[in-house]
Coordinates of C-alpha atoms and ligand atoms in Angstrom, one line a residue:
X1 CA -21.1 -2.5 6.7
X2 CA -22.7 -4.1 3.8
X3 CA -21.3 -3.0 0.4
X4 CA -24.2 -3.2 -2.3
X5 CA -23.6 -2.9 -5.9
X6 CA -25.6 -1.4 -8.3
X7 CA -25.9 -4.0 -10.7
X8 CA -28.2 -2.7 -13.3
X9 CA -26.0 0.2 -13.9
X10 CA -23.0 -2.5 -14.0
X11 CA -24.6 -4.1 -16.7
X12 CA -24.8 -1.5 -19.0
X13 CA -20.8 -0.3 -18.6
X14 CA -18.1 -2.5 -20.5
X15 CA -16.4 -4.9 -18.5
X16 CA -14.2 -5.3 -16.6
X17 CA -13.7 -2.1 -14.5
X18 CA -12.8 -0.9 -11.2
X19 CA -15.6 0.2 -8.9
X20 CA -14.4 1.9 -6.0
X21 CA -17.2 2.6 -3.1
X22 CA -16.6 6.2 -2.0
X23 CA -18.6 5.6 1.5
X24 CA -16.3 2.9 2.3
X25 CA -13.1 4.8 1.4
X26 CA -14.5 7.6 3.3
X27 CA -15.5 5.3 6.5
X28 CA -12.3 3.7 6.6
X29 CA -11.0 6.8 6.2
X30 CA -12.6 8.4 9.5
X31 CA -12.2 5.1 11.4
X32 CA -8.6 5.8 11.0
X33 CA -8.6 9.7 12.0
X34 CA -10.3 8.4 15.3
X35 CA -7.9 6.3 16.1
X36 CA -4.7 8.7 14.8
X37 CA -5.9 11.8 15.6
X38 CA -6.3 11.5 19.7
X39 CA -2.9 10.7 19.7
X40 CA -1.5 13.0 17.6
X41 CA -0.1 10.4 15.4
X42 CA 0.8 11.2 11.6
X43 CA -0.7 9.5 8.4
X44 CA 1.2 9.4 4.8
X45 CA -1.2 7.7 2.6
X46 CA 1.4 5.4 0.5
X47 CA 0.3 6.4 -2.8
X48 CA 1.7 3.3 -4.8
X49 CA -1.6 1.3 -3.1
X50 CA -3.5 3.5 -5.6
X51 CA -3.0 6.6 -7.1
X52 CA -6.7 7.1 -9.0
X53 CA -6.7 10.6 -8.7
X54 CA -10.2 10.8 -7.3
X55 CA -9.1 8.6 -4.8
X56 CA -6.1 10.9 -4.1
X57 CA -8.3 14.1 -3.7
X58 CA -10.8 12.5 -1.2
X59 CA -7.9 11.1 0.7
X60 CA -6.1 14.7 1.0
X61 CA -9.8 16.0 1.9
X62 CA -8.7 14.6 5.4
X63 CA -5.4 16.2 5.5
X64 CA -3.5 13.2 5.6
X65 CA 0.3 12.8 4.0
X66 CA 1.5 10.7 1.0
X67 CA 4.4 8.1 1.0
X68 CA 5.8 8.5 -2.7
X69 CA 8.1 6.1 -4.4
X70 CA 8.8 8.2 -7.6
X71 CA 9.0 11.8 -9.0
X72 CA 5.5 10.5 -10.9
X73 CA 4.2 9.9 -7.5
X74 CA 5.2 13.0 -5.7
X75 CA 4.1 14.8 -9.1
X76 CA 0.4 12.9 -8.7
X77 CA -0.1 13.4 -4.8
X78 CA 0.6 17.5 -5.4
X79 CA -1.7 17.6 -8.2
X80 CA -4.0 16.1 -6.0
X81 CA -4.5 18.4 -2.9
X82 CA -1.3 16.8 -0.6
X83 CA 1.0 19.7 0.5
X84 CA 4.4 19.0 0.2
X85 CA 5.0 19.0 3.7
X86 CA 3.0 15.9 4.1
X87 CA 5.4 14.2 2.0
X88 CA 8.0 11.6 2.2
X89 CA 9.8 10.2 -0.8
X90 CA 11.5 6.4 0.0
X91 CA 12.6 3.7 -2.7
X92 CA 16.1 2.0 -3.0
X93 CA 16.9 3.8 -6.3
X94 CA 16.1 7.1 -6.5
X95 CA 16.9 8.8 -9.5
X96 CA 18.8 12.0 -9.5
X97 CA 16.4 14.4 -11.5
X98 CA 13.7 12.6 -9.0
X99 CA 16.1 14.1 -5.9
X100 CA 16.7 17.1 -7.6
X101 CA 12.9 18.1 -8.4
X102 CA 12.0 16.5 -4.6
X103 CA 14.3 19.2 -3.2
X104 CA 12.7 22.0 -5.9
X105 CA 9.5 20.8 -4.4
X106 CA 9.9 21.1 -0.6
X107 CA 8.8 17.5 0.4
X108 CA 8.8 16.5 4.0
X109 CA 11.8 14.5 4.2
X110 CA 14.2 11.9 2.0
X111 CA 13.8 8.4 3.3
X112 CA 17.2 6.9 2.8
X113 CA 18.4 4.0 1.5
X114 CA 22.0 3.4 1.5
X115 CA 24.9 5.6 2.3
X116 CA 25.3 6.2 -1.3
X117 CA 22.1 8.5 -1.4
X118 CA 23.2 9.9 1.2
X119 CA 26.4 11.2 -0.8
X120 CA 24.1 12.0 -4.1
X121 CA 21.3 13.7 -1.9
X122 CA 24.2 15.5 -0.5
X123 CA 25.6 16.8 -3.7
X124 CA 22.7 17.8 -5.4
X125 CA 21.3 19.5 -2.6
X126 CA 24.4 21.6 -2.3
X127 CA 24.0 22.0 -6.1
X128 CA 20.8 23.7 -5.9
X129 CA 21.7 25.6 -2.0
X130 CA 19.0 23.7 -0.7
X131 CA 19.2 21.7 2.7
X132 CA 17.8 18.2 2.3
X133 CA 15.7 16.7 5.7
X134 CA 16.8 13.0 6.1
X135 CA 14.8 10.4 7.5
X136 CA 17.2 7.0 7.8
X137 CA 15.6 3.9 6.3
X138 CA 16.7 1.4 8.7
X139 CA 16.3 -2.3 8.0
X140 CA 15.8 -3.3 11.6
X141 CA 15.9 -7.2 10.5
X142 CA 12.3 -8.1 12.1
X143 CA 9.9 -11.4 10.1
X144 CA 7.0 -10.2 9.3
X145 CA 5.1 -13.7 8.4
X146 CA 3.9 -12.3 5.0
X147 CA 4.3 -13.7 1.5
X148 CA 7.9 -13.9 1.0
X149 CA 7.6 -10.6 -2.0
X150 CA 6.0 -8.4 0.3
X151 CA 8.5 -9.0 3.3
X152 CA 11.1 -6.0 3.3
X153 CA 12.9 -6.2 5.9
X154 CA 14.8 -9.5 7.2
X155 CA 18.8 -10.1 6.7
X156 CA 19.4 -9.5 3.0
X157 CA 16.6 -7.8 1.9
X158 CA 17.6 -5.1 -0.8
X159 CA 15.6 -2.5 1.5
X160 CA 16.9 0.4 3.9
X161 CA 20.3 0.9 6.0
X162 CA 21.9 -2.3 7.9
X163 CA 22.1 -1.5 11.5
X164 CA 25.9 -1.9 11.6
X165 CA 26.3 0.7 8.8
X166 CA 24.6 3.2 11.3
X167 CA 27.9 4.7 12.9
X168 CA 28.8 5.7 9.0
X169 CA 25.7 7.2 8.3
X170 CA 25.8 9.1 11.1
X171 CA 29.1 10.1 10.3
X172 CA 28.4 11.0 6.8
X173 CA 25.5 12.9 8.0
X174 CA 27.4 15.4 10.2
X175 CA 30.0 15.9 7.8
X176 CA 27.5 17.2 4.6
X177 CA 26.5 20.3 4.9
X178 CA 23.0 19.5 2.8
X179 CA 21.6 17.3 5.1
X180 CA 19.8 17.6 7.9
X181 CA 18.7 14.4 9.6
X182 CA 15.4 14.5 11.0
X183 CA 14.4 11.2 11.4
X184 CA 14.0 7.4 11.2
X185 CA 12.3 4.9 9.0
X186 CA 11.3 1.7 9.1
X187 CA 8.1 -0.6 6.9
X188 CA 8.7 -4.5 7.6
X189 CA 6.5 -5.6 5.0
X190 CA 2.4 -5.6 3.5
X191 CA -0.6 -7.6 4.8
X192 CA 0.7 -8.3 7.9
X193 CA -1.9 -9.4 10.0
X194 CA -0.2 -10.3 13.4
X195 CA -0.3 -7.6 15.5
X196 CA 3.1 -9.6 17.2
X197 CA 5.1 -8.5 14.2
X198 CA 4.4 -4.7 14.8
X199 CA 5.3 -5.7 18.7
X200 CA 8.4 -6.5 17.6
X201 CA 8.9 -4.1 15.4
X202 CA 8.6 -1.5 18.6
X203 CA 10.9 -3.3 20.7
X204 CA 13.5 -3.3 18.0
X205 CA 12.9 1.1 17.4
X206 CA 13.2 1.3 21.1
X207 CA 16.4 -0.3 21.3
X208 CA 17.5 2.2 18.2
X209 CA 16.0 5.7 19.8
X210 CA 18.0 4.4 22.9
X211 CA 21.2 3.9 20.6
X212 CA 20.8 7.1 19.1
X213 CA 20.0 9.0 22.1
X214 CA 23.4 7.6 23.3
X215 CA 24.6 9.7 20.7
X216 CA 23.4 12.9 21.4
X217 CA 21.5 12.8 18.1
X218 CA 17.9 13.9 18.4
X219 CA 14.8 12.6 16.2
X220 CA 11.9 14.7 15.4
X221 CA 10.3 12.0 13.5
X222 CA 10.2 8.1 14.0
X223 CA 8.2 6.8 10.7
X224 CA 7.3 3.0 11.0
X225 CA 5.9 2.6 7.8
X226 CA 3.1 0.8 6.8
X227 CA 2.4 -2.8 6.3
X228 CA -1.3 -3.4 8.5
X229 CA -3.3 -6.0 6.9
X230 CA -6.8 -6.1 5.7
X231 CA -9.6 -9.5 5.4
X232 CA -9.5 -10.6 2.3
X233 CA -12.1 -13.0 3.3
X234 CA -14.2 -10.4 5.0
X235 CA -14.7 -7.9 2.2
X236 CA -16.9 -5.9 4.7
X237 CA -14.7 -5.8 7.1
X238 CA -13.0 -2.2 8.0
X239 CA -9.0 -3.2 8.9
X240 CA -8.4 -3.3 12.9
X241 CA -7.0 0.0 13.1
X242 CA -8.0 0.3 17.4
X243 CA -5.7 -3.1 17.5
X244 CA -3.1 -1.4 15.5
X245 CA -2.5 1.9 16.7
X246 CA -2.8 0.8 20.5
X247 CA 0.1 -1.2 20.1
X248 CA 2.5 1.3 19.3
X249 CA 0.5 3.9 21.6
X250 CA 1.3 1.5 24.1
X251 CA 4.6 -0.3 23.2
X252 CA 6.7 2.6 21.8
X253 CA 8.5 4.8 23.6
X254 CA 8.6 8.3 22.2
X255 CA 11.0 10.8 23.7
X256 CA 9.6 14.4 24.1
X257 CA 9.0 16.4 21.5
X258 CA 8.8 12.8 19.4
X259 CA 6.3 12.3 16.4
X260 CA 5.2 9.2 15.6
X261 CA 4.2 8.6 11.8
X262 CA 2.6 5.9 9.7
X263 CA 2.4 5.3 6.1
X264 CA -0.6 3.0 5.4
X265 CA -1.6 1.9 1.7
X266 CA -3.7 -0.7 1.4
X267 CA -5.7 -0.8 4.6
X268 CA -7.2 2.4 3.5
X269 CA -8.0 1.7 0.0
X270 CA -8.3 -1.8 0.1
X271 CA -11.7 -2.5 0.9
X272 CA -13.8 0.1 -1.2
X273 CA -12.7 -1.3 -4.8
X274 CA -13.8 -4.5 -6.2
X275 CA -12.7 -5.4 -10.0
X276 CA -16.3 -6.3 -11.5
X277 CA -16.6 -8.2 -15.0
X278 CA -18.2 -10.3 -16.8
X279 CA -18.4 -14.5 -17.7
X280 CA -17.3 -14.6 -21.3
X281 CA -17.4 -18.5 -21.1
X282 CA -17.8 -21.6 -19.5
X283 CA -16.4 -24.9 -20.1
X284 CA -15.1 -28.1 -18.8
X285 CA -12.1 -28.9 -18.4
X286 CA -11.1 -33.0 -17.0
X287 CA -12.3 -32.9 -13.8
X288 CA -12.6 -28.9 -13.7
X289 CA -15.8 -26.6 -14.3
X290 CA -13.7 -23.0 -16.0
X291 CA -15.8 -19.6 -15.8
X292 CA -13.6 -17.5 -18.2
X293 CA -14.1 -14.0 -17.3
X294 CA -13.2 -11.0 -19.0
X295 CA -10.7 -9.5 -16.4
X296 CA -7.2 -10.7 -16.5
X297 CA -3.9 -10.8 -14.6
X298 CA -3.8 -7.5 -16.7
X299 CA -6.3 -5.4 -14.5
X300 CA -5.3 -7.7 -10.8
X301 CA -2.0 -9.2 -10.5
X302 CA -2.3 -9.9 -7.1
X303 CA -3.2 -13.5 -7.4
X304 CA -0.3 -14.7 -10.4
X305 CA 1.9 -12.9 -8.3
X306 CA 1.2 -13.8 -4.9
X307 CA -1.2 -16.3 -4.7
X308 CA -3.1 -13.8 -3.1
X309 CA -7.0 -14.5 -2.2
X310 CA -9.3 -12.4 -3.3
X311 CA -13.3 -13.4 -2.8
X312 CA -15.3 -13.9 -5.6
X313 CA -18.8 -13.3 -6.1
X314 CA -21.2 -13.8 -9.6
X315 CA -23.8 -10.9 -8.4
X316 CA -26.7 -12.2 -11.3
X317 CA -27.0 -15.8 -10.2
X318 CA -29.0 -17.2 -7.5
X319 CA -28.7 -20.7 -9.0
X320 CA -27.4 -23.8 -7.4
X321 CA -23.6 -23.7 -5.6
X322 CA -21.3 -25.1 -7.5
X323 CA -17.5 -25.5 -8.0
X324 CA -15.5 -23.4 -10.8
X325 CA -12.3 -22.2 -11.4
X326 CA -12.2 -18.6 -12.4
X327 CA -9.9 -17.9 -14.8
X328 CA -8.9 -14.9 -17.5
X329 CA -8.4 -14.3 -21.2
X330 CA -4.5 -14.0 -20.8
X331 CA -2.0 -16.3 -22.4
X332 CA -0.5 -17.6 -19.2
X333 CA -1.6 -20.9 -16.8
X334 CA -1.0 -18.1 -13.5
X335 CA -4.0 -16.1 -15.2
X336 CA -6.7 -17.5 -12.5
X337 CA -8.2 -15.6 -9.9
X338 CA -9.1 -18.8 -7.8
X339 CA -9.5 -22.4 -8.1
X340 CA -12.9 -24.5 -7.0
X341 CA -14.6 -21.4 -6.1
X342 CA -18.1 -22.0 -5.1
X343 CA -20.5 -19.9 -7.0
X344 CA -24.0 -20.1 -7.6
X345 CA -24.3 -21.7 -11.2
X346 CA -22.6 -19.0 -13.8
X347 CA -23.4 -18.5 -17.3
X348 CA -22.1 -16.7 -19.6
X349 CA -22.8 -12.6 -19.3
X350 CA -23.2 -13.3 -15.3
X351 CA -21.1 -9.9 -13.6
X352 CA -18.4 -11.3 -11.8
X353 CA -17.3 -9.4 -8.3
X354 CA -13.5 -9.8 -7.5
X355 CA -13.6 -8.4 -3.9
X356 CA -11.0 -6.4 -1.9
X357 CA -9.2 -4.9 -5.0
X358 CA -8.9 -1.2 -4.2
X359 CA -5.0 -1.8 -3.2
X360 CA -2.1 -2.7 -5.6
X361 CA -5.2 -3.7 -8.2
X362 CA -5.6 -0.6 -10.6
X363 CA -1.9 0.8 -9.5
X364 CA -0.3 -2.5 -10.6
X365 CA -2.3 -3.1 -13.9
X366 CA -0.2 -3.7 -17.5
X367 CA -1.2 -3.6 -21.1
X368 CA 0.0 -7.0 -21.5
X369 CA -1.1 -8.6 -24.6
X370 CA -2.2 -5.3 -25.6
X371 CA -5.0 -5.0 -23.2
X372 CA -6.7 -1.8 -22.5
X373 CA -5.9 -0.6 -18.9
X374 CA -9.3 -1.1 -16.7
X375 CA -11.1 2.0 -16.2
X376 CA -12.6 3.2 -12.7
X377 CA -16.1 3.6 -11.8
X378 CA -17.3 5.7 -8.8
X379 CA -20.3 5.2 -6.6
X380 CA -21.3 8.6 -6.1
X381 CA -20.6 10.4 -9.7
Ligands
LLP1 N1 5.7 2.5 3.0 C1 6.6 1.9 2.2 C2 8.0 2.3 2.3 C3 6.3 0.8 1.4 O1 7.2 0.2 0.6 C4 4.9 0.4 1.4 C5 4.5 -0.7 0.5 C6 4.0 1.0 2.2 C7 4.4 2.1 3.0 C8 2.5 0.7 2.3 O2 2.3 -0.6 2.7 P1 0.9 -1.2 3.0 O3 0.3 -0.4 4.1 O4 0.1 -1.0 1.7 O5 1.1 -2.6 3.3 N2 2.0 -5.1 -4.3 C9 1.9 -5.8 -3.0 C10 2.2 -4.9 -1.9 C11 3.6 -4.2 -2.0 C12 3.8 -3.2 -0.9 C13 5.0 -2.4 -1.2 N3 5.3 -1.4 -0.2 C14 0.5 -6.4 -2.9 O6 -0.3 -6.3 -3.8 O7 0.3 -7.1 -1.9

């Protein structure tokens, strides 16, 4: 897969901008459906990786489900061709006009946080004479060897149900008359790239299906989230969905009449966006050569926040490799998108390529310092 770029129309559009590769989203797309649709398995597209609605409407083309994290979200993934069957809502704090309109809309399932929701979802269910399906967010305490603001679910983390509050949710749950529990839920964390972690993950749900079975309580649906990593350094590079799905095709143990649901982000859009913009400037610093660029921490926050790598390309120089580092216009030190990147030599008005942006890029972008929010480009519009 070699993405190419059409640079002459890049250099008449103002910088910076998302550019989001439709062929890519849709191979990455269909490379996924092979792999999940021979085994029946169910895909919520976790909308909070991106929520462009063109984005959205090609992804529901497929039929797949959203994972939504707000009212907003559920609200955006409707408006965008996902029925509200395919939908599950999660989060830690959940409003209560974002329960109430999730029940008005019919969604999926709830996945629960805390026994508290549990109470509220009741309430307002009964409120409106509506029966809310529950899918338990356990935090099932596995590492997931990711940066430490993208792990979820370890001892402590503010995410999902303890296992020893289990019993009481249980208990809660056959006492309300609004719920109905349906489920299990589970996401260990983003860009995890061992599949070892998502073994894990399998042995611990086996242990809980077998714990619940114990208790004569049946699950229709066992949701493990999402969490699969992409290459940041391999930009061309589809995720390894084949390596993914086997293991828990081959680890989990589903109990009949047992579906088995995923909730993906970033492997699917991750690949077919790329932040492009332009060198404003270049100057020395002591011992350091600086291209300023006109994107910011504004349009990808990924790197201040994370120290995440993205790849960098200057896509109008063929000159000699050298060292820079690439930084933007913002007023803050943590506004650099990578340090001693080699780049053939860059001048000003070269068009920058900050690879691997389509996930948690334009969905996490701020008007700091007043900045205008970075508009999308498409390649086949
Ligand atoms: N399901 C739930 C409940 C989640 O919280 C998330 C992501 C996903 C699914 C999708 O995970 P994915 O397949 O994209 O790893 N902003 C960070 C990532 C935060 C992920 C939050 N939750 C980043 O830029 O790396």
């Amino acid at each position: 897969m070699t993405t190419l770029f059409p640079v002459n129309r890049f250099k008449e559009l103002r910088t910076p901008f998302y550019y989001y590769n439709i062929s890519v989203l849709k191979k990455t797309i269909e490379l996924l459906k092979e792999e999940t649709d021979k085994s029946g398995f169910k895909v919520h597209y976790a909308i909070k990786a991106n929520a462009n609605p063109v984005l959205l409407k090609i992804i529901s083309s497929y039929g797949l489900g959203a994972d939504c994290v707000s009212w907003n979200e559920i609200e955006r993934a409707l408006s965008c061709g996902f029925r509200s069957d395919g939908i599950v809502f999660a989060g830690v704090g959940k409003s209560d006009y974002e329960i109430e309109n999730a029940l008005k809309a019919d969604i999926l399932c709830f996945n629960a946080e805390s026994l508290q929701e549990l109470i509220v979802i009741n309430e307002i269910a009964g409120k409106l004479g509506k029966t809310a399906r529950i899918a338990l967010r356990i935090n099932p305490n596995i590492e997931a060897h990711t940066h430490k603001h993208i792990t979820t679910a370890i001892d402590d983390s503010k995410f999902g149900i303890i296992i020893p509050e289990l019993d009481e949710a249980l208990n809660l749950i056959s006492g309300a008359k609004h719920l109905q529990l349906i489920g299990i839920h589970f996401h260990i964390g983003s860009q995890i790239t061992r599949m070892q972690v998502f073994k894990n993950l399998c042995a611990r749900i086996n242990e809980l299906t077998e714990w619940f079975s114990s208790r004569n309580v049946s699950l229709k649906i066992i949701n493990v989230g999402g969490g699969l990593g992409i290459d940041y350094h391999e930009p061309d590079i589809l995720p390894a969905f084949r390596e993914y799905f086997s293991v828990f095709r081959e680890m989990l143990r589903l109990y009949p009449g047992q579906e088995l649901h995923f909730e993906p982000g970033r492997a699917i859009v991750g690949q077919c966006g790329t932040l492009i913009s332009k060198v404003l400037f270049t100057k020395n610093g002591g011992n350091t050569k600086f291209a300023v660029i006109d994107a910011g921490m504004t349009d990808l926050i990924r790197p201040a926040l994370y120290q995440a790598y993205h790849k960098i390309e200057n896509l109008t120089s063929n000159g000699e490799k050298t060292h820079y580092d690439v930084v933007g216009p913002i007023c803050e030190s943590s506004d650099t998108f990578g340090k001693y990147v080699e780049l053939p030599e860059t001048k000003r008005g070269d068009i920058i390529a900050i690879r691997s942006a389509g996930a948690y890029g334009e969905s996490m972008a701020s008007r700091y310092n007043l900045r205008d929010l970075p508009p999308a480009v498409f390649s086949e519009d």
